Coordinates of C-alpha atoms in Angstrom, one line a residue:
X1 CA -166.5 -13.8 -116.8
X2 CA -169.1 -16.2 -118.3
X3 CA -172.0 -13.9 -117.1
X4 CA -170.7 -10.9 -118.9
X5 CA -170.8 -11.5 -122.7
X6 CA -169.6 -8.2 -124.3
X7 CA -170.1 -4.4 -124.1
X8 CA -172.7 -2.9 -126.5
X9 CA -171.0 -0.2 -128.6
X10 CA -173.8 1.5 -130.5
X11 CA -174.6 5.2 -131.0
X12 CA -177.4 5.1 -128.5
X13 CA -175.2 3.4 -125.9
X14 CA -172.4 5.9 -126.5
X15 CA -174.8 8.8 -126.0
X16 CA -176.0 7.3 -122.8
X17 CA -172.4 7.0 -121.6
X18 CA -171.6 10.6 -122.4
X19 CA -174.8 12.0 -121.0
X20 CA -175.4 10.1 -117.8
X21 CA -172.3 7.9 -117.1
X22 CA -174.1 4.7 -117.9
X23 CA -172.5 1.7 -119.6
X24 CA -174.3 -1.0 -121.6
X25 CA -173.4 -4.8 -121.6
X26 CA -174.8 -7.9 -123.1
X27 CA -175.1 -10.5 -120.3
X28 CA -176.2 -14.1 -119.7
X29 CA -179.9 -14.7 -119.4
X30 CA -179.4 -16.3 -115.9
X31 CA -177.5 -13.3 -114.5
X32 CA -179.3 -11.2 -111.9
X33 CA -178.6 -7.6 -110.9
X34 CA -176.5 -8.4 -107.9
X35 CA -174.2 -10.8 -109.8
X36 CA -173.8 -8.2 -112.6
X37 CA -173.0 -5.5 -110.1
X38 CA -170.4 -7.6 -108.3
X39 CA -168.8 -8.7 -111.6
X40 CA -168.5 -5.1 -113.0
X41 CA -167.0 -3.8 -109.7
X42 CA -164.5 -6.7 -109.6
X43 CA -163.5 -6.6 -113.3
X44 CA -163.2 -2.8 -113.8
X45 CA -162.6 -1.5 -110.2
X46 CA -165.5 1.0 -110.2
X47 CA -168.4 1.7 -107.8
X48 CA -171.8 0.7 -109.3
X49 CA -174.8 2.8 -108.2
X50 CA -177.6 0.9 -110.1
X51 CA -178.1 -1.9 -112.6
X52 CA -181.1 -2.0 -115.0
X53 CA -181.7 -5.1 -117.0
X54 CA -184.0 -6.0 -119.9
X55 CA -184.5 -8.9 -122.3
X56 CA -184.4 -7.7 -125.9
X57 CA -186.5 -9.8 -128.3
X58 CA -185.0 -10.9 -131.6
X59 CA -186.1 -9.2 -134.7
X60 CA -188.1 -11.0 -137.3
X61 CA -186.1 -11.4 -140.5
X62 CA -187.6 -12.2 -143.9
X63 CA -185.8 -12.9 -147.2
X64 CA -186.8 -13.9 -150.6
X65 CA -185.3 -17.1 -152.0
X66 CA -186.1 -19.4 -154.9
X67 CA -188.4 -21.4 -152.7
X68 CA -190.3 -18.3 -151.7
X69 CA -190.2 -16.2 -148.6
X70 CA -188.2 -17.6 -145.6
X71 CA -188.9 -16.1 -142.2
X72 CA -186.9 -16.4 -139.1
X73 CA -185.8 -14.6 -135.9
X74 CA -182.5 -13.3 -134.6
X75 CA -181.8 -14.6 -131.1
X76 CA -183.0 -12.7 -128.0
X77 CA -180.5 -11.5 -125.5
X78 CA -180.3 -9.8 -122.0
X79 CA -179.0 -6.3 -121.8
X80 CA -177.7 -4.6 -118.6
X81 CA -177.3 -0.8 -118.2
X82 CA -174.9 0.0 -115.4
X83 CA -174.8 3.4 -113.7
X84 CA -171.5 4.3 -112.2
X85 CA -170.5 6.8 -109.5
X86 CA -169.8 10.3 -110.6
X87 CA -166.3 10.7 -112.0
X88 CA -165.7 7.0 -112.7
X89 CA -165.5 5.4 -116.1
X90 CA -164.9 2.1 -117.8
X91 CA -162.3 1.6 -120.4
X92 CA -163.6 -1.2 -122.7
X93 CA -160.3 -1.7 -124.5
X94 CA -158.1 -2.1 -121.4
X95 CA -158.8 -5.9 -121.3
X96 CA -157.9 -6.7 -124.9

């Protein structure tokens, strides 16, 4: 469970789910595709066809304070897009 952080529930991820049966998760940086596939199959009881991973860089954030402009970055994270077998689905809210 420590490799899988949380599902990503954005408009883009929802459109990907509806259109091509792909689900998006935030995962640990050290997790590889085989570990992610085994974990998803074990947790949700589905058949995974493919796993695509990417490291998303953090955005540069700037704000104006009394001392002047302060710049920083939000943290980077690893994202996994999991393609499931046709007809299968993942219910994110079943594990709550």
